[in-house]
mmCIF file of C-alpha atoms in Angstrom:
data_model
loop_
_atom_site.group_PDB
_atom_site.id
_atom_site.type_symbol
_atom_site.label_atom_id
_atom_site.label_comp_id
_atom_site.label_asym_id
_atom_site.label_seq_id
_atom_site.Cartn_x
_atom_site.Cartn_y
_atom_site.Cartn_z
ATOM 1 C CA MET Q 23 62.695 37.161 -136.775
ATOM 2 C CA PRO Q 24 66.023 37.637 -138.565
ATOM 3 C CA ARG Q 25 66.032 41.385 -138.027
ATOM 4 C CA LYS Q 26 65.035 43.040 -134.772
ATOM 5 C CA SER Q 27 61.648 44.866 -134.870
ATOM 6 C CA CYS Q 28 60.786 43.742 -138.404
ATOM 7 C CA LYS Q 29 58.395 41.063 -139.643
ATOM 8 C CA GLY Q 30 58.885 37.469 -138.575
ATOM 9 C CA THR Q 31 58.197 34.119 -140.225
ATOM 10 C CA SER Q 32 56.145 31.306 -138.683
ATOM 11 C CA VAL Q 33 57.854 27.895 -138.863
ATOM 12 C CA GLN Q 34 57.064 24.455 -137.448
ATOM 13 C CA GLU Q 35 60.670 23.710 -136.514
ATOM 14 C CA ALA Q 36 63.984 25.527 -136.168
ATOM 15 C CA ARG Q 37 67.501 24.788 -135.037
ATOM 16 C CA TYR Q 38 68.560 26.099 -131.640
ATOM 17 C CA THR Q 39 71.906 27.762 -130.979
ATOM 18 C CA PRO Q 40 73.343 29.094 -127.695
ATOM 19 C CA GLU Q 41 72.184 32.593 -128.766
ATOM 20 C CA GLY Q 42 68.606 31.513 -129.570
ATOM 21 C CA LEU Q 43 66.891 30.135 -132.656
ATOM 22 C CA GLU Q 44 69.123 29.970 -135.701
ATOM 23 C CA TYR Q 45 69.023 33.255 -137.655
ATOM 24 C CA ASP Q 46 66.844 34.955 -135.003
ATOM 25 C CA ARG Q 47 67.692 38.642 -134.435
ATOM 26 C CA LYS Q 48 71.187 38.356 -135.866
ATOM 27 C CA LEU Q 49 70.576 41.729 -137.505
ATOM 28 C CA VAL Q 50 69.793 45.098 -135.990
ATOM 29 C CA ILE Q 51 69.213 48.560 -137.430
ATOM 30 C CA VAL Q 52 71.176 51.275 -135.615
ATOM 31 C CA ASP Q 53 71.385 55.052 -135.890
ATOM 32 C CA ALA Q 54 74.243 55.909 -138.253
ATOM 33 C CA LYS Q 55 75.824 58.366 -135.796
ATOM 34 C CA THR Q 56 75.110 57.051 -132.304
ATOM 35 C CA HIS Q 57 74.926 53.342 -133.198
ATOM 36 C CA VAL Q 58 71.954 52.998 -130.828
ATOM 37 C CA ALA Q 59 69.409 50.415 -131.953
ATOM 38 C CA VAL Q 60 66.393 51.783 -133.816
ATOM 39 C CA THR Q 61 63.250 49.733 -133.173
ATOM 40 C CA ALA Q 62 59.513 49.843 -133.834
ATOM 41 C CA ARG Q 63 59.220 51.758 -130.567
ATOM 42 C CA ASP Q 64 60.957 54.603 -132.419
ATOM 43 C CA ILE Q 65 59.612 54.140 -135.968
ATOM 44 C CA SER Q 66 56.488 51.995 -136.131
ATOM 45 C CA LYS Q 67 56.731 51.417 -139.908
ATOM 46 C CA MET Q 68 59.722 49.158 -139.265
ATOM 47 C CA ILE Q 69 57.257 46.320 -138.737
ATOM 48 C CA LEU Q 70 56.410 46.573 -142.460
ATOM 49 C CA ILE Q 71 59.956 45.540 -143.450
ATOM 50 C CA ASP Q 72 59.814 41.885 -144.472
ATOM 51 C CA PRO Q 73 62.959 39.726 -144.202
ATOM 52 C CA LYS Q 74 62.612 36.202 -145.628
ATOM 53 C CA VAL Q 75 65.146 33.440 -144.987
ATOM 54 C CA HIS Q 76 66.046 31.261 -147.990
ATOM 55 C CA PRO Q 77 68.398 28.447 -146.872
ATOM 56 C CA ASP Q 78 70.431 26.797 -149.641
ATOM 57 C CA GLU Q 79 73.261 24.490 -148.644
ATOM 58 C CA SER Q 80 74.685 24.646 -152.182
ATOM 59 C CA ASP Q 81 75.198 28.388 -151.732
ATOM 60 C CA PRO Q 82 78.637 29.453 -150.404
ATOM 61 C CA TYR Q 83 76.852 31.470 -147.690
ATOM 62 C CA GLY Q 84 74.248 28.844 -146.807
ATOM 63 C CA GLY Q 85 71.513 30.796 -148.579
ATOM 64 C CA LYS Q 86 70.194 34.336 -148.518
ATOM 65 C CA ILE Q 87 67.974 36.710 -146.597
ATOM 66 C CA GLU Q 88 65.778 38.748 -148.907
ATOM 67 C CA ILE Q 89 64.505 42.011 -147.447
ATOM 68 C CA SER Q 90 61.469 43.571 -149.103
ATOM 69 C CA PHE Q 91 59.303 46.621 -148.491
ATOM 70 C CA PRO Q 92 55.670 47.663 -149.091
ATOM 71 C CA ALA Q 93 54.857 48.087 -152.787
ATOM 72 C CA ASP Q 94 54.104 51.795 -152.395
ATOM 73 C CA SER Q 95 57.454 52.570 -150.736
ATOM 74 C CA ASP Q 96 59.508 52.759 -153.957
ATOM 75 C CA CYS Q 97 62.244 50.828 -152.128
ATOM 76 C CA GLU Q 98 63.785 47.933 -154.040
ATOM 77 C CA PRO Q 99 64.304 44.623 -152.212
ATOM 78 C CA PHE Q 100 67.834 43.455 -151.569
ATOM 79 C CA ARG Q 101 69.575 40.222 -150.629
ATOM 80 C CA ILE Q 102 72.264 39.572 -148.047
ATOM 81 C CA PRO Q 103 74.165 36.391 -147.125
ATOM 82 C CA LEU Q 104 72.426 34.106 -144.643
ATOM 83 C CA ARG Q 105 75.652 32.843 -143.075
ATOM 84 C CA PRO Q 106 78.447 35.194 -144.141
ATOM 85 C CA THR Q 107 81.897 33.613 -143.997
ATOM 86 C CA GLN Q 108 84.713 35.122 -141.994
ATOM 87 C CA ASP Q 109 86.484 36.079 -145.219
ATOM 88 C CA LEU Q 110 83.395 38.002 -146.320
ATOM 89 C CA LEU Q 111 82.871 39.623 -142.913
ATOM 90 C CA GLU Q 112 86.424 40.965 -143.010
ATOM 91 C CA THR Q 113 85.466 43.009 -146.087
ATOM 92 C CA TRP Q 114 82.558 44.684 -144.247
ATOM 93 C CA PRO Q 115 83.042 47.796 -142.064
ATOM 94 C CA MET Q 116 82.894 47.049 -138.338
ATOM 95 C CA VAL Q 117 81.359 48.903 -135.396
ATOM 96 C CA ASP Q 118 82.183 48.132 -131.766
ATOM 97 C CA ASN Q 119 79.348 49.960 -130.012
ATOM 98 C CA ALA Q 120 76.009 48.822 -131.470
ATOM 99 C CA ALA Q 121 73.778 49.534 -128.469
ATOM 100 C CA VAL Q 122 70.752 47.427 -127.512
ATOM 101 C CA TRP Q 123 69.417 48.780 -124.222
ATOM 102 C CA LYS Q 124 72.509 49.235 -122.039
ATOM 103 C CA SER Q 125 74.750 46.695 -123.779
ATOM 104 C CA ARG Q 126 77.341 47.723 -126.348
ATOM 105 C CA ASN Q 127 78.055 45.127 -129.012
ATOM 106 C CA ASP Q 128 80.385 44.656 -131.934
ATOM 107 C CA GLY Q 129 79.016 44.005 -135.379
ATOM 108 C CA TYR Q 130 79.551 44.261 -139.123
ATOM 109 C CA VAL Q 131 77.833 46.813 -141.365
ATOM 110 C CA VAL Q 132 76.046 44.607 -143.888
ATOM 111 C CA GLN Q 133 76.743 44.918 -147.597
ATOM 112 C CA SER Q 134 74.401 43.617 -150.296
ATOM 113 C CA LEU Q 135 75.165 40.268 -151.873
ATOM 114 C CA ASP Q 136 74.850 41.730 -155.370
ATOM 115 C CA PRO Q 137 74.752 45.540 -155.154
ATOM 116 C CA ASP Q 138 75.411 45.999 -158.884
ATOM 117 C CA ALA Q 139 72.975 43.351 -160.090
ATOM 118 C CA ALA Q 140 69.181 43.214 -160.307
ATOM 119 C CA TYR Q 141 68.625 44.497 -156.783
ATOM 120 C CA GLY Q 142 69.970 47.968 -157.463
ATOM 121 C CA PRO Q 143 73.062 50.011 -156.526
ATOM 122 C CA ASP Q 144 72.084 51.081 -153.011
ATOM 123 C CA THR Q 145 73.684 49.430 -150.010
ATOM 124 C CA PRO Q 146 71.278 47.841 -147.504
ATOM 125 C CA SER Q 147 71.851 50.747 -145.125
ATOM 126 C CA GLU Q 148 71.025 53.325 -147.808
ATOM 127 C CA THR Q 149 67.822 51.527 -148.780
ATOM 128 C CA LEU Q 150 66.735 51.254 -145.143
ATOM 129 C CA SER Q 151 67.582 54.917 -144.545
ATOM 130 C CA ASN Q 152 65.398 55.913 -147.498
ATOM 131 C CA PHE Q 153 62.484 53.846 -146.215
ATOM 132 C CA LEU Q 154 62.741 54.999 -142.593
ATOM 133 C CA GLY Q 155 63.553 58.638 -143.322
ATOM 134 C CA ARG Q 156 66.554 58.486 -141.018
ATOM 135 C CA ASN Q 157 70.231 57.680 -141.515
ATOM 136 C CA VAL Q 158 70.727 54.142 -140.259
ATOM 137 C CA LEU Q 159 73.072 51.169 -140.593
ATOM 138 C CA LEU Q 160 72.188 47.497 -140.896
ATOM 139 C CA VAL Q 161 74.476 45.562 -138.542
ATOM 140 C CA PHE Q 162 75.190 41.825 -138.335
ATOM 141 C CA LYS Q 163 76.109 40.476 -134.878
ATOM 142 C CA GLY Q 164 79.841 40.340 -134.245
ATOM 143 C CA PRO Q 165 81.831 37.653 -132.397
ATOM 144 C CA ARG Q 166 81.968 39.294 -128.956
ATOM 145 C CA PRO Q 167 79.589 37.531 -126.535
ATOM 146 C CA ARG Q 168 76.577 39.493 -125.314
ATOM 147 C CA TRP Q 169 75.616 38.112 -121.924
ATOM 148 C CA ALA Q 170 72.027 37.853 -120.746
ATOM 149 C CA LYS Q 171 71.324 39.570 -117.439
ATOM 150 C CA PRO Q 172 71.270 37.213 -114.422
ATOM 151 C CA THR Q 173 68.035 37.071 -112.438
ATOM 152 C CA SER Q 174 67.337 36.696 -108.723
ATOM 153 C CA ALA Q 175 66.366 33.065 -109.311
ATOM 154 C CA PHE Q 176 69.405 32.445 -111.524
ATOM 155 C CA PRO Q 177 72.194 34.702 -110.213
ATOM 156 C CA GLN Q 178 74.887 32.611 -111.941
ATOM 157 C CA LEU Q 179 73.107 32.605 -115.311
ATOM 158 C CA LYS Q 180 75.487 32.191 -118.253
ATOM 159 C CA ALA Q 181 73.558 32.719 -121.483
ATOM 160 C CA ASN Q 182 74.480 34.488 -124.708
ATOM 161 C CA VAL Q 183 72.063 36.463 -126.835
ATOM 162 C CA ALA Q 184 72.274 38.106 -130.239
ATOM 163 C CA PHE Q 185 70.183 41.282 -130.546
ATOM 164 C CA GLN Q 186 67.183 40.096 -128.504
ATOM 165 C CA ASP Q 187 66.036 42.493 -125.788
ATOM 166 C CA GLY Q 188 66.943 40.190 -122.934
ATOM 167 C CA TYR Q 189 67.085 36.421 -123.353
ATOM 168 C CA PRO Q 190 67.592 33.882 -126.171
ATOM 169 C CA ILE Q 191 64.001 32.577 -126.358
ATOM 170 C CA LEU Q 192 60.563 34.050 -125.653
ATOM 171 C CA ILE Q 193 57.687 31.617 -125.004
ATOM 172 C CA ALA Q 194 53.950 32.288 -125.084
ATOM 173 C CA THR Q 195 50.764 30.213 -125.188
ATOM 174 C CA ASP Q 196 47.647 30.378 -127.318
ATOM 175 C CA SER Q 197 45.473 30.461 -124.205
ATOM 176 C CA SER Q 198 47.167 33.647 -122.981
ATOM 177 C CA LEU Q 199 46.617 35.321 -126.343
ATOM 178 C CA GLU Q 200 42.939 34.310 -126.351
ATOM 179 C CA ASP Q 201 42.425 35.797 -122.893
ATOM 180 C CA MET Q 202 44.255 39.007 -123.800
ATOM 181 C CA ALA Q 203 42.204 39.332 -126.990
ATOM 182 C CA LYS Q 204 39.009 39.125 -124.924
ATOM 183 C CA ARG Q 205 40.304 41.774 -122.540
ATOM 184 C CA VAL Q 206 41.207 44.096 -125.421
ATOM 185 C CA ARG Q 207 37.724 43.694 -126.887
ATOM 186 C CA VAL Q 208 36.092 44.427 -123.506
ATOM 187 C CA ALA Q 209 38.254 47.535 -123.065
ATOM 188 C CA ALA Q 210 37.415 48.678 -126.594
ATOM 189 C CA ASP Q 211 33.676 48.215 -126.032
ATOM 190 C CA ALA Q 212 33.656 49.958 -122.628
ATOM 191 C CA GLU Q 213 31.949 53.347 -122.407
ATOM 192 C CA GLY Q 214 33.954 56.337 -121.177
ATOM 193 C CA ASP Q 215 37.106 55.334 -119.322
ATOM 194 C CA GLY Q 216 35.779 51.837 -118.748
ATOM 195 C CA GLY Q 217 35.295 52.190 -114.991
ATOM 196 C CA ASP Q 218 36.370 48.956 -113.367
ATOM 197 C CA THR Q 219 36.916 47.099 -116.642
ATOM 198 C CA PHE Q 220 40.336 46.103 -117.933
ATOM 199 C CA GLN Q 221 41.955 49.295 -119.249
ATOM 200 C CA ILE Q 222 44.729 49.778 -121.800
ATOM 201 C CA HIS Q 223 46.482 53.122 -121.966
ATOM 202 C CA GLY Q 224 46.288 54.720 -125.398
ATOM 203 C CA LEU Q 225 43.943 52.081 -126.847
ATOM 204 C CA ASP Q 226 42.228 53.169 -130.069
ATOM 205 C CA LYS Q 227 38.781 51.835 -129.224
ATOM 206 C CA GLU Q 228 37.297 52.202 -132.693
ATOM 207 C CA VAL Q 229 40.109 50.160 -134.232
ATOM 208 C CA TRP Q 230 40.110 47.406 -131.630
ATOM 209 C CA LYS Q 231 36.357 46.916 -131.639
ATOM 210 C CA GLU Q 232 36.915 45.134 -134.960
ATOM 211 C CA LYS Q 233 40.588 44.244 -135.210
ATOM 212 C CA GLU Q 234 41.828 40.814 -134.086
ATOM 213 C CA LEU Q 235 44.834 40.599 -131.775
ATOM 214 C CA ALA Q 236 47.533 38.487 -133.451
ATOM 215 C CA MET Q 237 50.267 36.541 -131.677
ATOM 216 C CA GLU Q 238 52.981 38.097 -133.846
ATOM 217 C CA ARG Q 239 52.417 41.413 -132.054
ATOM 218 C CA PHE Q 240 54.068 39.894 -128.962
ATOM 219 C CA ARG Q 241 56.967 38.451 -130.992
ATOM 220 C CA PRO Q 242 57.483 35.108 -129.221
ATOM 221 C CA ASN Q 243 59.869 32.486 -130.602
ATOM 222 C CA ILE Q 244 57.873 29.485 -129.386
ATOM 223 C CA VAL Q 245 54.074 29.367 -129.197
ATOM 224 C CA ILE Q 246 52.542 26.488 -127.253
ATOM 225 C CA GLY Q 247 48.975 25.333 -127.794
ATOM 226 C CA GLY Q 248 46.822 22.445 -126.644
ATOM 227 C CA GLU Q 249 43.956 21.407 -124.430
ATOM 228 C CA GLY Q 250 43.959 22.301 -120.755
ATOM 229 C CA LEU Q 251 46.313 25.285 -120.925
ATOM 230 C CA ILE Q 252 45.427 28.022 -118.452
ATOM 231 C CA PRO Q 253 45.943 31.642 -119.553
ATOM 232 C CA TYR Q 254 49.333 32.953 -118.396
ATOM 233 C CA ASP Q 255 50.282 29.511 -117.088
ATOM 234 C CA GLU Q 256 53.672 29.959 -118.754
ATOM 235 C CA GLU Q 257 54.455 32.665 -116.201
ATOM 236 C CA ARG Q 258 54.593 29.942 -113.538
ATOM 237 C CA TRP Q 259 56.544 27.333 -115.493
ATOM 238 C CA GLU Q 260 60.132 26.643 -114.512
ATOM 239 C CA GLU Q 261 61.182 24.342 -117.344
ATOM 240 C CA VAL Q 262 59.944 23.067 -120.725
ATOM 241 C CA GLU Q 263 61.049 20.169 -122.923
ATOM 242 C CA VAL Q 264 61.435 20.847 -126.629
ATOM 243 C CA GLY Q 265 62.033 18.591 -129.621
ATOM 244 C CA GLN Q 266 62.404 14.869 -130.214
ATOM 245 C CA ASP Q 267 65.498 14.725 -128.005
ATOM 246 C CA HIS Q 268 63.576 16.326 -125.106
ATOM 247 C CA GLY Q 269 65.980 19.216 -124.763
ATOM 248 C CA LYS Q 270 65.263 21.277 -121.659
ATOM 249 C CA MET Q 271 64.895 25.031 -121.438
ATOM 250 C CA LEU Q 272 64.866 26.920 -118.163
ATOM 251 C CA LEU Q 273 62.403 29.783 -117.953
ATOM 252 C CA VAL Q 274 64.390 32.436 -116.138
ATOM 253 C CA SER Q 275 62.367 35.652 -116.423
ATOM 254 C CA LEU Q 276 59.035 37.209 -117.333
ATOM 255 C CA CYS Q 277 59.062 39.602 -120.274
ATOM 256 C CA THR Q 278 56.970 42.750 -120.499
ATOM 257 C CA ARG Q 279 55.994 43.818 -124.014
ATOM 258 C CA CYS Q 280 56.016 47.424 -125.165
ATOM 259 C CA GLN Q 281 53.294 49.546 -126.778
ATOM 260 C CA ALA Q 282 54.724 48.772 -130.226
ATOM 261 C CA GLY Q 283 52.572 45.648 -130.106
ATOM 262 C CA ALA Q 284 49.472 47.859 -130.079
ATOM 263 C CA GLN Q 285 50.333 49.716 -133.274
ATOM 264 C CA HIS Q 286 47.739 49.296 -136.013
#
């Protein structure tokens, strides 16, 4: 998910960096005045913004991210550098207080790769402001480290993040999604307030009687499937091995998900 709170892309493999998966949440949309992050919790239509990563090692910036919008939005797509060089970043305006939750971060206000070419004259921030109906800036993560919050089990935790809510990687399992989907269907089919059945505050029962619950609503980075997995088993795991080199990841915290995942 290159940009926080927008669409993601499913891949079978990805490079890992100390801040998370390569290209994951390196971008955030912030209010133009306060520089506080704007997310799908604030404007649900953000999840319709579609950033696509196009790596190209022959490109001076390692490729491009193309950001597109729904066809009926009248917003033209635009392209930005995938890995902007330091020389390029120095030409972009900088902010030093892009706020995600309680952390204040530095970042660069993104400029389009070709603002005067086929993708139109608007800057990325202007195009996003038009789509969202609010003055915003598109910000690329700056060099200052953003430290993940230590936990009771890991009080000396030293982990960097980009613009993720809390930690570099979020893991989920197919079995947990299947169980949650069943619970949503039961809650949607329940009469009245559902009595002793599983209840979900604000659930649109008519919608969820038919709609399927998709994993992307929970926005994990790694989804694990396979025989014998118990629903929510990942909540009890302490460590997982990933990749051919058996790299180890510590699971340091549970992660609650907000009501944005229930938007339809």
